[in-house]
PDB file of C-alpha atoms in Angstrom:
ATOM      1  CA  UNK B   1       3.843  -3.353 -11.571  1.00 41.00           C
ATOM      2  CA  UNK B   2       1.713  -5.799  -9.837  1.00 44.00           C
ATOM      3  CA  UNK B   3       1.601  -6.029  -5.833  1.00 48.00           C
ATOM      4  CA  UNK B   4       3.156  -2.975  -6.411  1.00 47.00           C
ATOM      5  CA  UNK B   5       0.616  -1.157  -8.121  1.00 47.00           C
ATOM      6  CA  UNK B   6      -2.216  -2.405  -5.967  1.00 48.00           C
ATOM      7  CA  UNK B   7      -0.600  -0.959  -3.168  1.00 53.00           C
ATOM      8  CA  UNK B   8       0.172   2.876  -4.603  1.00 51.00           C
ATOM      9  CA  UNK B   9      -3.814   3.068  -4.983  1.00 53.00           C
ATOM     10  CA  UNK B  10      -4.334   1.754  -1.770  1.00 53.00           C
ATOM     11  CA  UNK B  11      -1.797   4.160  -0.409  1.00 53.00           C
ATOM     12  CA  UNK B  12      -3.604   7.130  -2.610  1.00 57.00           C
ATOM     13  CA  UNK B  13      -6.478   5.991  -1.260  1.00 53.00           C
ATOM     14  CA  UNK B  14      -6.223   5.403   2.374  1.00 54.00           C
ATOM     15  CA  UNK B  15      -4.092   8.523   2.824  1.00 55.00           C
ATOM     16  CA  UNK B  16      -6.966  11.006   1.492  1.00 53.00           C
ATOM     17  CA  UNK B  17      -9.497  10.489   4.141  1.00 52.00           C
ATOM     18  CA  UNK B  18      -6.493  11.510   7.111  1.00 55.00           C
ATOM     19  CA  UNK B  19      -4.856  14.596   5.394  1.00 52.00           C
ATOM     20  CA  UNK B  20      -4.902  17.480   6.986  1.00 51.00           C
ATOM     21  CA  UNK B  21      -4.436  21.128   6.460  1.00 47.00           C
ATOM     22  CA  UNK B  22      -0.613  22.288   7.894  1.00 52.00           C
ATOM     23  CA  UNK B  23       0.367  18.440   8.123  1.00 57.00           C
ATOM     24  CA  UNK B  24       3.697  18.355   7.372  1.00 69.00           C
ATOM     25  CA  UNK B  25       3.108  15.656   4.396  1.00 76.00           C
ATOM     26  CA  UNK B  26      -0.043  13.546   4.449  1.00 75.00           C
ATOM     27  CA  UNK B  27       2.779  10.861   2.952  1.00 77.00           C
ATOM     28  CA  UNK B  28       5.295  10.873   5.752  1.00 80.00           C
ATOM     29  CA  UNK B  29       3.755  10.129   8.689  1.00 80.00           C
ATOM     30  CA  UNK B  30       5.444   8.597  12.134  1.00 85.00           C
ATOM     31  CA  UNK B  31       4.661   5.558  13.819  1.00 90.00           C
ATOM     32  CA  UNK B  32       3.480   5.977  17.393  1.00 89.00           C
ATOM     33  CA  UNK B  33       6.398   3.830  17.830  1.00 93.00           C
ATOM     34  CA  UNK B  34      10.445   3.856  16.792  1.00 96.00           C
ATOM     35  CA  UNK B  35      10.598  -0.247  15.796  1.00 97.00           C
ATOM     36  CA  UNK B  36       8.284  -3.057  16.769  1.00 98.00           C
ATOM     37  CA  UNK B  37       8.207  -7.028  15.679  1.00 98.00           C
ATOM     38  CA  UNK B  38       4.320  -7.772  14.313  1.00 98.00           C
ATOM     39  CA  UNK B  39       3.409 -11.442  14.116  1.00 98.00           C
ATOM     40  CA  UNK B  40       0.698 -12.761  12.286  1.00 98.00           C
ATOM     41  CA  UNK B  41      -1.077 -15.581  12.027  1.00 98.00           C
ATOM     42  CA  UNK B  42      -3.035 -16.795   8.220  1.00 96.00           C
ATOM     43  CA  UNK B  43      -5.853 -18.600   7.367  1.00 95.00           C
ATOM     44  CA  UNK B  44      -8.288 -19.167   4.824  1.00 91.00           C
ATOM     45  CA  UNK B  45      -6.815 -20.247   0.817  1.00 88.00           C
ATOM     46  CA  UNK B  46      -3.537 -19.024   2.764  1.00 89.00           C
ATOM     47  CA  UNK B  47      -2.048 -20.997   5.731  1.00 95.00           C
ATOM     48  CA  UNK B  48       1.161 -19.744   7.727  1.00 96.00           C
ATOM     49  CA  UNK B  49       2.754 -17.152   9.393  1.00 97.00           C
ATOM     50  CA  UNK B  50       3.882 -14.036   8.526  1.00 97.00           C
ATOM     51  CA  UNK B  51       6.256 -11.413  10.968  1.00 98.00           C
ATOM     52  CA  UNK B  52       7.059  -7.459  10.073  1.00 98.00           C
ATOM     53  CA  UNK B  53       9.626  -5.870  11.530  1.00 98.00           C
ATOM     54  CA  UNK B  54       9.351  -2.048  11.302  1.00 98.00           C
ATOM     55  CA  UNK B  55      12.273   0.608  12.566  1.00 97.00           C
ATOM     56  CA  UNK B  56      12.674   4.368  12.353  1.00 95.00           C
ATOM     57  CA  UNK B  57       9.226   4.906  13.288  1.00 95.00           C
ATOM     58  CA  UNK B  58       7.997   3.273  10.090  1.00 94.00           C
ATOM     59  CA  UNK B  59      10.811   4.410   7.423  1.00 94.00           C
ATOM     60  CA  UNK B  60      12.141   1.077   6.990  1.00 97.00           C
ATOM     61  CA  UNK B  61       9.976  -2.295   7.327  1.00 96.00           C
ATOM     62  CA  UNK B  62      10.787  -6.101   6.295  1.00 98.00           C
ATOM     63  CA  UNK B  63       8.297  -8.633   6.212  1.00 97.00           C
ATOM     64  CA  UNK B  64       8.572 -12.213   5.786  1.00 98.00           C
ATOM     65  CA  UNK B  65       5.938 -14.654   5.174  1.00 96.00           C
ATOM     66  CA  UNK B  66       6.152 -19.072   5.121  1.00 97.00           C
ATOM     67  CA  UNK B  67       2.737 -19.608   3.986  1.00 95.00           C
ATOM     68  CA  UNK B  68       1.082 -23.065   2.043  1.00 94.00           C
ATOM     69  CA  UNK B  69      -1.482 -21.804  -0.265  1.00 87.00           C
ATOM     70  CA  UNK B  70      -4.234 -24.347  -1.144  1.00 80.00           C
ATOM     71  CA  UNK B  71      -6.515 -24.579  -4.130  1.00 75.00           C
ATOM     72  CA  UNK B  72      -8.446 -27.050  -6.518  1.00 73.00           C
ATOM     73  CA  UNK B  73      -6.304 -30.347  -4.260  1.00 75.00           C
ATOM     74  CA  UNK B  74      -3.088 -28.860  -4.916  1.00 83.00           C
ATOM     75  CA  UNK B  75      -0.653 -27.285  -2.429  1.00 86.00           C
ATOM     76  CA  UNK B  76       2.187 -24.531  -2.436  1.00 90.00           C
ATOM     77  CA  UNK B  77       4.896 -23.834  -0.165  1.00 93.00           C
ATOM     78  CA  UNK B  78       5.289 -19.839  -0.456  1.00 93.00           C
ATOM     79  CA  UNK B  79       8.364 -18.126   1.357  1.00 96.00           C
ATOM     80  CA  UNK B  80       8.590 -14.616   0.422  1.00 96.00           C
ATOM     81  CA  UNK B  81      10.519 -11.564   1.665  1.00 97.00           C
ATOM     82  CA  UNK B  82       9.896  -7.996   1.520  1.00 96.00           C
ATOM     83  CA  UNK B  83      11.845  -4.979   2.457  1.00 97.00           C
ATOM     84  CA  UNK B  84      11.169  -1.613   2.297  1.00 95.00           C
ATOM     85  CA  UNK B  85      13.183   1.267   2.691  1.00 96.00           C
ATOM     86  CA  UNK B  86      12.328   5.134   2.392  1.00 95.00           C
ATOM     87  CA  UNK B  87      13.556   4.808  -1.468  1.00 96.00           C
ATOM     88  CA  UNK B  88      12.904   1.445  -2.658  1.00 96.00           C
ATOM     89  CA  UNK B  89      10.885  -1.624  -2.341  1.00 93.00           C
ATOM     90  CA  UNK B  90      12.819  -5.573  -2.724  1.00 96.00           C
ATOM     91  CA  UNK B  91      10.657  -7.924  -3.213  1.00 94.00           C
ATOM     92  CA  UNK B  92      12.200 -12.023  -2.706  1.00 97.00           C
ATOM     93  CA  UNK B  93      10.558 -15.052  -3.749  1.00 96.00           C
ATOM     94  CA  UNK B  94      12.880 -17.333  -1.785  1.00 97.00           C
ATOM     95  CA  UNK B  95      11.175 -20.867  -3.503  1.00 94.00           C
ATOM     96  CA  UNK B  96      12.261 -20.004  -6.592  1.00 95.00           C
ATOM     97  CA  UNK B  97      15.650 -17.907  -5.473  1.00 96.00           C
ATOM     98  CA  UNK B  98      14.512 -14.413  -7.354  1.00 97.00           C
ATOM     99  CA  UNK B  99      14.202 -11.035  -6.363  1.00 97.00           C
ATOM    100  CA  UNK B 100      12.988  -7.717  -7.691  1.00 96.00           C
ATOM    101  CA  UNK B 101      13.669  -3.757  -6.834  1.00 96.00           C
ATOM    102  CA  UNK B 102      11.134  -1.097  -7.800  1.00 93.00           C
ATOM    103  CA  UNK B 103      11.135   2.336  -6.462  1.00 93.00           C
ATOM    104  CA  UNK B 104       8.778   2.864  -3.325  1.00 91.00           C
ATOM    105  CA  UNK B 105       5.684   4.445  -4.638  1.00 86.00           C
ATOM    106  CA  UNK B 106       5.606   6.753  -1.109  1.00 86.00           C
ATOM    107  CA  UNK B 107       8.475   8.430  -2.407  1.00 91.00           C
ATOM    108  CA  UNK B 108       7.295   9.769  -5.185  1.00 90.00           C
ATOM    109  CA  UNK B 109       3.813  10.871  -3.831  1.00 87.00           C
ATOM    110  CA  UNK B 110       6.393  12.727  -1.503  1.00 89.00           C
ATOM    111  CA  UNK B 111       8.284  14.411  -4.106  1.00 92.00           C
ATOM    112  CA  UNK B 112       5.351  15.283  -6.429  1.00 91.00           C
ATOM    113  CA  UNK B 113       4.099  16.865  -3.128  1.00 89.00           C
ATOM    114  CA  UNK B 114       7.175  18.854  -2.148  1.00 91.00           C
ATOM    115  CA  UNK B 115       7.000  20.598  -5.446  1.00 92.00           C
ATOM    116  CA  UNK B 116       3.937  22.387  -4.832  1.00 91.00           C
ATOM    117  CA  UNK B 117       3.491  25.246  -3.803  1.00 92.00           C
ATOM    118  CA  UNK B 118       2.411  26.706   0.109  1.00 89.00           C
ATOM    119  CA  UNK B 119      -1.291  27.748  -1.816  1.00 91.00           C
ATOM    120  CA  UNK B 120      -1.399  24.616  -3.704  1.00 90.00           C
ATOM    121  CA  UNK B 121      -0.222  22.203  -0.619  1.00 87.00           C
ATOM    122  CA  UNK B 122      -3.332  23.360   0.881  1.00 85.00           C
ATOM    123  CA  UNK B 123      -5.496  22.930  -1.681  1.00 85.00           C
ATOM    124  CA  UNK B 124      -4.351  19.559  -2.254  1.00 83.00           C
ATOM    125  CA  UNK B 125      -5.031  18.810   1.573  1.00 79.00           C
ATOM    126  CA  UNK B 126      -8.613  20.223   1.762  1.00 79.00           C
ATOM    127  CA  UNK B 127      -9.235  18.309  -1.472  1.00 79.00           C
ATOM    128  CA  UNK B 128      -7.656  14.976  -0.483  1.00 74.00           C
ATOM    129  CA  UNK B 129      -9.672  14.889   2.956  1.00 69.00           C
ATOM    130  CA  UNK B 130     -13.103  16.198   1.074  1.00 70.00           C
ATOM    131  CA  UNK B 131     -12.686  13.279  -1.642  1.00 65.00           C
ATOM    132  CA  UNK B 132     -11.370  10.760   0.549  1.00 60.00           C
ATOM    133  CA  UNK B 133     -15.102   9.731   1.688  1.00 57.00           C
ATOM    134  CA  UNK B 134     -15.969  10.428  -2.222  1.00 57.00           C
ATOM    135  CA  UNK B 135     -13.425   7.730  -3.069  1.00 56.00           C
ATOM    136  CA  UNK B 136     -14.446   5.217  -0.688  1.00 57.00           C
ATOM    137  CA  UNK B 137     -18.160   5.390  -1.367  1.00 56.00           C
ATOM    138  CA  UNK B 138     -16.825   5.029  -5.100  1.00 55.00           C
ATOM    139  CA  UNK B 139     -15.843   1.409  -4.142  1.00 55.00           C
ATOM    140  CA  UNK B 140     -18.535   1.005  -1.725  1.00 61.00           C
ATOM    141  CA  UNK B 141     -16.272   0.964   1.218  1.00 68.00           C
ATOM    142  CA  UNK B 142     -16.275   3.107   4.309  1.00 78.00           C
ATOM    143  CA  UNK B 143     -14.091   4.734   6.653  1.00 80.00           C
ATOM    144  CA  UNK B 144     -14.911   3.978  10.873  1.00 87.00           C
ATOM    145  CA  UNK B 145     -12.234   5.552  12.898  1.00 88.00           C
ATOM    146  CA  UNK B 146     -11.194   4.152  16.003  1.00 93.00           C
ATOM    147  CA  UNK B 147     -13.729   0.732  15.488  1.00 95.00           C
ATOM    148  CA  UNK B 148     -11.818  -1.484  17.476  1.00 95.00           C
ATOM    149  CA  UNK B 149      -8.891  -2.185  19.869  1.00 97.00           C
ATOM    150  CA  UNK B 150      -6.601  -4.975  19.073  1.00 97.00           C
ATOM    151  CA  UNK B 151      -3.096  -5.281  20.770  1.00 97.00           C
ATOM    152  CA  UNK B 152      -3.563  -2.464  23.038  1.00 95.00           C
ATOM    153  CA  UNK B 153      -3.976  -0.011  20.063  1.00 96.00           C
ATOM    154  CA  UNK B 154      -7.136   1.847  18.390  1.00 96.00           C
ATOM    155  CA  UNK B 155      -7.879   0.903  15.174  1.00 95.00           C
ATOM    156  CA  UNK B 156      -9.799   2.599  12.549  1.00 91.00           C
ATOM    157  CA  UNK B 157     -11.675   0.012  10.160  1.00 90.00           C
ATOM    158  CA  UNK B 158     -11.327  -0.031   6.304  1.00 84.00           C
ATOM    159  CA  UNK B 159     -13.845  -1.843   4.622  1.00 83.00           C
ATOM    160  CA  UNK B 160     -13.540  -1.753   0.214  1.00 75.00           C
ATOM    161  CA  UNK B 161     -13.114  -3.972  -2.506  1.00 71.00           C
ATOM    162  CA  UNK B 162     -14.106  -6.651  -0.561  1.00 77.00           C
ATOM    163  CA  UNK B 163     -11.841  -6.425   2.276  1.00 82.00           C
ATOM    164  CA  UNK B 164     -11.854  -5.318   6.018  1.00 89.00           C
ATOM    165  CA  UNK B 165      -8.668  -3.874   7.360  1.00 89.00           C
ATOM    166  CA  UNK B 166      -8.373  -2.905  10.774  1.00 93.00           C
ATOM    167  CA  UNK B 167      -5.467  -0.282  10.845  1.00 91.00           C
ATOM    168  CA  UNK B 168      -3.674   0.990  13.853  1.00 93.00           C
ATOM    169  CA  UNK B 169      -5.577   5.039  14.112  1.00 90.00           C
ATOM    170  CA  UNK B 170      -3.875   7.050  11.786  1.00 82.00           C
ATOM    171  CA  UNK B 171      -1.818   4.489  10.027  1.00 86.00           C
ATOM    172  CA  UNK B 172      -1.318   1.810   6.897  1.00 84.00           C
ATOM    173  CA  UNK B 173      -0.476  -1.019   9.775  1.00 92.00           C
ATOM    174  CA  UNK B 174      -2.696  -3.556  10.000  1.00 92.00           C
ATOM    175  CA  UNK B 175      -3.635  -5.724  12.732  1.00 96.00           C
ATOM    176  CA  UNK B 176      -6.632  -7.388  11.376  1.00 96.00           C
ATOM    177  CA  UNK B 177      -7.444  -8.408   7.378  1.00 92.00           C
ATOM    178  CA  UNK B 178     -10.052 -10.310   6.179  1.00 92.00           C
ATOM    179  CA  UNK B 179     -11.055 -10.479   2.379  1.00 86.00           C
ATOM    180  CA  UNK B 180     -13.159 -12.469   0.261  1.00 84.00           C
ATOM    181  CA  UNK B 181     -12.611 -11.666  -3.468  1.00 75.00           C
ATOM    182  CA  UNK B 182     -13.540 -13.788  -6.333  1.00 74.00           C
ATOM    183  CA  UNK B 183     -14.474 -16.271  -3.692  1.00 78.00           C
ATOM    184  CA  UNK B 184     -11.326 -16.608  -2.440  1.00 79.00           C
ATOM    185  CA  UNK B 185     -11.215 -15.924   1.825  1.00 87.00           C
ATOM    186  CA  UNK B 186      -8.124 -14.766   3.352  1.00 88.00           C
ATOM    187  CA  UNK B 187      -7.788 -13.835   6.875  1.00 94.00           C
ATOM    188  CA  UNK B 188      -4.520 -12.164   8.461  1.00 95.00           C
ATOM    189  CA  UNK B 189      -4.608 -11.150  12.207  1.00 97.00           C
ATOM    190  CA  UNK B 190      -1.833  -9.889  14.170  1.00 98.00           C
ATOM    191  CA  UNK B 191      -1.132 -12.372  17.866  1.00 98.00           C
ATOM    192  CA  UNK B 192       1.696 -10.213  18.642  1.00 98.00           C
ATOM    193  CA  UNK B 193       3.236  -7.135  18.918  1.00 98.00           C
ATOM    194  CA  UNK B 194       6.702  -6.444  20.596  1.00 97.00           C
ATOM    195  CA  UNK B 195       8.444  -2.673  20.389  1.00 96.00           C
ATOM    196  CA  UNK B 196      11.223  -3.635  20.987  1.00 96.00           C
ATOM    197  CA  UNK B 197      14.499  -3.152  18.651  1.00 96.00           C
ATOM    198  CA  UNK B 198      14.689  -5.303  15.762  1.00 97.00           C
ATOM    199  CA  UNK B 199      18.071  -6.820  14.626  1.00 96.00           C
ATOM    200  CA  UNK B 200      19.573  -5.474  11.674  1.00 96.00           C
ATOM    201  CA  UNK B 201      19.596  -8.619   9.728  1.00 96.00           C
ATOM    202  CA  UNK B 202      16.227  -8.746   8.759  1.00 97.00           C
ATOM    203  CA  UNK B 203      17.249  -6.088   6.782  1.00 97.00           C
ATOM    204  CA  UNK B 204      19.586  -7.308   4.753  1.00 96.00           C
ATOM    205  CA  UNK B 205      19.242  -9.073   1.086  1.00 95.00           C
ATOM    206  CA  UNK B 206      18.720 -12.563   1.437  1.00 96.00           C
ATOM    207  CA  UNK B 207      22.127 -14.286   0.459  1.00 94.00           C
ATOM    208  CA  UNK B 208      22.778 -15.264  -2.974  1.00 94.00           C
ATOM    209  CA  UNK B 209      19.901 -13.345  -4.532  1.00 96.00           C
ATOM    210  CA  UNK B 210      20.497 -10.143  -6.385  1.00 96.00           C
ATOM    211  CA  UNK B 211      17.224  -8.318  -6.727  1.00 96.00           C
ATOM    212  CA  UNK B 212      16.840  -7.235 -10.374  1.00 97.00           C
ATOM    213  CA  UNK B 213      15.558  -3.281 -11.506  1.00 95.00           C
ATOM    214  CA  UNK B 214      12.298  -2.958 -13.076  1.00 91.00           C
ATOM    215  CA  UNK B 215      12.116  -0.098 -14.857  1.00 91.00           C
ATOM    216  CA  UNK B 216       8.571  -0.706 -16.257  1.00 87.00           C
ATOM    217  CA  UNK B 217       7.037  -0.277 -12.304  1.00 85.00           C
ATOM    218  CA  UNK B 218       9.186   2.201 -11.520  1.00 89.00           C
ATOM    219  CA  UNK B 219       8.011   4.312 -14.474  1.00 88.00           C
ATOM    220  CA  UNK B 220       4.181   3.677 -14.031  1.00 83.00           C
ATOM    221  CA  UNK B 221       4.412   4.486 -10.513  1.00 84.00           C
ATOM    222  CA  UNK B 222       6.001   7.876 -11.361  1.00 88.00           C
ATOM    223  CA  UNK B 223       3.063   8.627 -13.709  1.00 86.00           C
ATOM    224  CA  UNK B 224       0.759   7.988 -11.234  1.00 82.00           C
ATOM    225  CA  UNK B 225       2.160  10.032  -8.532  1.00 85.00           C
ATOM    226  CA  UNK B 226       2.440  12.569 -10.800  1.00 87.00           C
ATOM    227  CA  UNK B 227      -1.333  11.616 -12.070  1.00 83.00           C
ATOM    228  CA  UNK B 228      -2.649  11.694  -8.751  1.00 82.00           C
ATOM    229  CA  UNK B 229      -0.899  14.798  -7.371  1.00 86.00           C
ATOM    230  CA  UNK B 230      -2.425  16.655 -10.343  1.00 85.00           C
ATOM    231  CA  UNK B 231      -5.572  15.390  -9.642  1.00 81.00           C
ATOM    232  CA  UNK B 232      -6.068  16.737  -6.341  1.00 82.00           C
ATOM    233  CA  UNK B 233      -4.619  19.931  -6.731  1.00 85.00           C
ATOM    234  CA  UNK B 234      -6.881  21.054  -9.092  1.00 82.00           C
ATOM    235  CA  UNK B 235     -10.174  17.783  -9.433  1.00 77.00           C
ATOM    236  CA  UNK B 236     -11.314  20.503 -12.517  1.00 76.00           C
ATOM    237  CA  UNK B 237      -8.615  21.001 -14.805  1.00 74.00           C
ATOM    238  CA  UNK B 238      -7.895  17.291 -14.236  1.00 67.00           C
ATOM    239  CA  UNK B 239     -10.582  16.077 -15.284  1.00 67.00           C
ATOM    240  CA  UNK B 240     -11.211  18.550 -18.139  1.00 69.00           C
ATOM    241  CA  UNK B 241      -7.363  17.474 -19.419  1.00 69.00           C
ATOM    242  CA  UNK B 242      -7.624  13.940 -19.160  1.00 60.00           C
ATOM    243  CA  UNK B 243     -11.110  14.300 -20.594  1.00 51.00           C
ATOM    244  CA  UNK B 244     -12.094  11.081 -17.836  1.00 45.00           C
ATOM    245  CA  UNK B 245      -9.831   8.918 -19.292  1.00 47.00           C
ATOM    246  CA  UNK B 246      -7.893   7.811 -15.755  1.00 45.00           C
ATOM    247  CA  UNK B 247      -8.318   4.147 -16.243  1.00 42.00           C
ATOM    248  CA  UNK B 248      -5.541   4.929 -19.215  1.00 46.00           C
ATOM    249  CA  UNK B 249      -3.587   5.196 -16.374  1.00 46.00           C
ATOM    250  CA  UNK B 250      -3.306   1.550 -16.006  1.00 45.00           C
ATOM    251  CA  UNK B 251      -2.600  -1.114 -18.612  1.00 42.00           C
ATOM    252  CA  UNK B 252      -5.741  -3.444 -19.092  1.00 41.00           C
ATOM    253  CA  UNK B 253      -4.460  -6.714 -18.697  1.00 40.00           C
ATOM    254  CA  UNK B 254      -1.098  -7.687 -17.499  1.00 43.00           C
ATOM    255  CA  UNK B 255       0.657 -11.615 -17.109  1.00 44.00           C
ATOM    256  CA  UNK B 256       2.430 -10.698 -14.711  1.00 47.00           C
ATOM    257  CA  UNK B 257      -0.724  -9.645 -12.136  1.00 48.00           C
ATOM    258  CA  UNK B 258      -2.995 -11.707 -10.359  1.00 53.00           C
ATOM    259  CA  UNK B 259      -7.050 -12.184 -11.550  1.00 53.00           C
ATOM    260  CA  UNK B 260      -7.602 -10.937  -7.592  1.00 51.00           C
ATOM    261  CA  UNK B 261      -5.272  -7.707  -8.389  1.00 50.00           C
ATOM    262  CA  UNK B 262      -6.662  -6.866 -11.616  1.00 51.00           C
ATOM    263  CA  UNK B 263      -9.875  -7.126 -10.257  1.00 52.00           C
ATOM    264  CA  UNK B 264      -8.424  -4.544  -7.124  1.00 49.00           C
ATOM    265  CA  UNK B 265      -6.777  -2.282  -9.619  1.00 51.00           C
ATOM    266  CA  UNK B 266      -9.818  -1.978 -12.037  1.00 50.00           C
ATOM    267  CA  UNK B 267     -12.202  -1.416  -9.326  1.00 49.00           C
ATOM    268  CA  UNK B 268      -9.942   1.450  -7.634  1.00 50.00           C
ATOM    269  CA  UNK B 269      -9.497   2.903 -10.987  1.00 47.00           C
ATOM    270  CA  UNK B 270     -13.316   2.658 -11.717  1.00 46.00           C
ATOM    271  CA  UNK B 271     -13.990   4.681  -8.903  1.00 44.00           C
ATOM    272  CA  UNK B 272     -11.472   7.340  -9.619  1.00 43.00           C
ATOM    273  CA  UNK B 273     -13.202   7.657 -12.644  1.00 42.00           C
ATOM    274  CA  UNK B 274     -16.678   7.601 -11.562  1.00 41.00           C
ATOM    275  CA  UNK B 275     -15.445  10.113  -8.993  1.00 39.00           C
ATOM    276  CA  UNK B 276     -14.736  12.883 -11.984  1.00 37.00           C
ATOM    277  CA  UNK B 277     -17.091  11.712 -14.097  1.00 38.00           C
ATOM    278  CA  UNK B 278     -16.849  10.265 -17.915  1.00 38.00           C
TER     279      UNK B 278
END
């Protein structure tokens, strides 16, 4: 569930402080732009280069990263691609010639959405921007729209969990990253951004590796759309059914998730909690 998993609660999460009440979906938003090519530069435990390519205003993204991570004297070569189309999410580790396909946790929140109600859209729109601040304060982060300009565009700074993400106003792009967690730094800022049209071969499957299912993320994320659509249609009844227990929504302890993502996952799941109450 993994990467995965960190990034449906940060998608929960950063979505809830810009819905709004007639949007179409607070889930499927456009780019301002139809395709662009993003390049990065890292630094920090994590040296390299990383470029996403983004079409169809946002729909469809790939993003592939040659980085040398360094720690305790050793070193590792990391080459790593990830695609992401409106239904799924491939994941390639290119080192070690393996690849993964869970569903794309934006889909679902888009489905669980579409089932509602006009009455109960709206409710879960007035709710999602009133506990989006809620949420944030929960993991002692803040929301500052329209911070800083890098690239040309507006960005609105995310700072939680350790972590300060510039993102392009009204957006989950980022131009600007920087996190220290566990005492480990990371810093990702974009040099580059080109709108241009991007090829379609960064879209394809790298050759001879045949991305495998995983069921097991593709069923937690469902829960948790479900989970969280629930929850802000009606915060009461939620809590009051769950009796507080949303950190059963995610296993404790996983080998197949980073110390730094447990520690994410936990802390976003600490403040959900906290947010309802025991």
């Amino acid at each position: 569930m993994k990467r995965g998993l960190v990034a449906f609660l940060m998608l929960v999460v950063l979505v809830m402080p810009y819905a709004a009440i007639g949007a179409k979906n607070p889930w499927e938003k456009e780019l301002p732009f139809k395709s662009a090519t993003i390049n990065y530069t890292l630094s920090g435990m994590e040296t390299g280069e990383e470029v996403l390519y983004i079409r169809k205003h946002g729909k469809e993204s790939a993003r592939y990263r040659t980085t040398k991570t360094s720690m305790l004297g050793m070193s590792m070569i990391n080459r790593s691609v990830e695609i992401m189309t409106p239904d799924w999410i491939y994941n390639f580790d290119l080192q070690e010639g393996t690849g993964t396909r869970s569903v794309n946790p934006q889909k679902l929140m888009i489905e669980e959405y579409s089932k509602l109600s006009k009455t109960e859209k709206e409710k879960v729109e007035k709710n999602a921007a009133e506990m989006g601040s809620g949420i944030m304060s929960g993991m002692q982060g803040s929301l500052e729209k329209n911070a800083k300009e890098i690239l040309g565009y507006s960005c609105d700074k995310v700072s939680v969990m350790g972590s300060t993400i510039y993102l392009i106003h009204g957006t989950q792009i980022a131009l600007l990253t920087e996190s220290n967690i566990m005492g480990v730094t990371v810093k990702s800022f974009a040099t580059k951004l080109d709108k241009g049209a991007v090829p379609d071969k960064y879209f394809q499957n790298p050759e001879g590796i045949v991305p495998q299912p995983d069921p097991e993320a593709d069923q937690m994320a469902r829960m948790m759309a479900e989970q969280s659509i629930s929850m802000l249609k009606d915060p009461k009844a939620f809590k009051e059914n769950n009796q507080g227990n949303i950190m059963n929504m995610v296993p404790g302890k996983s080998d197949e998730i980073s110390p730094e993502e447990q520690q994410q996952v936990e802390e976003a799941m600490k403040a959900l909690k906290e947010l309802f109450g025991n």
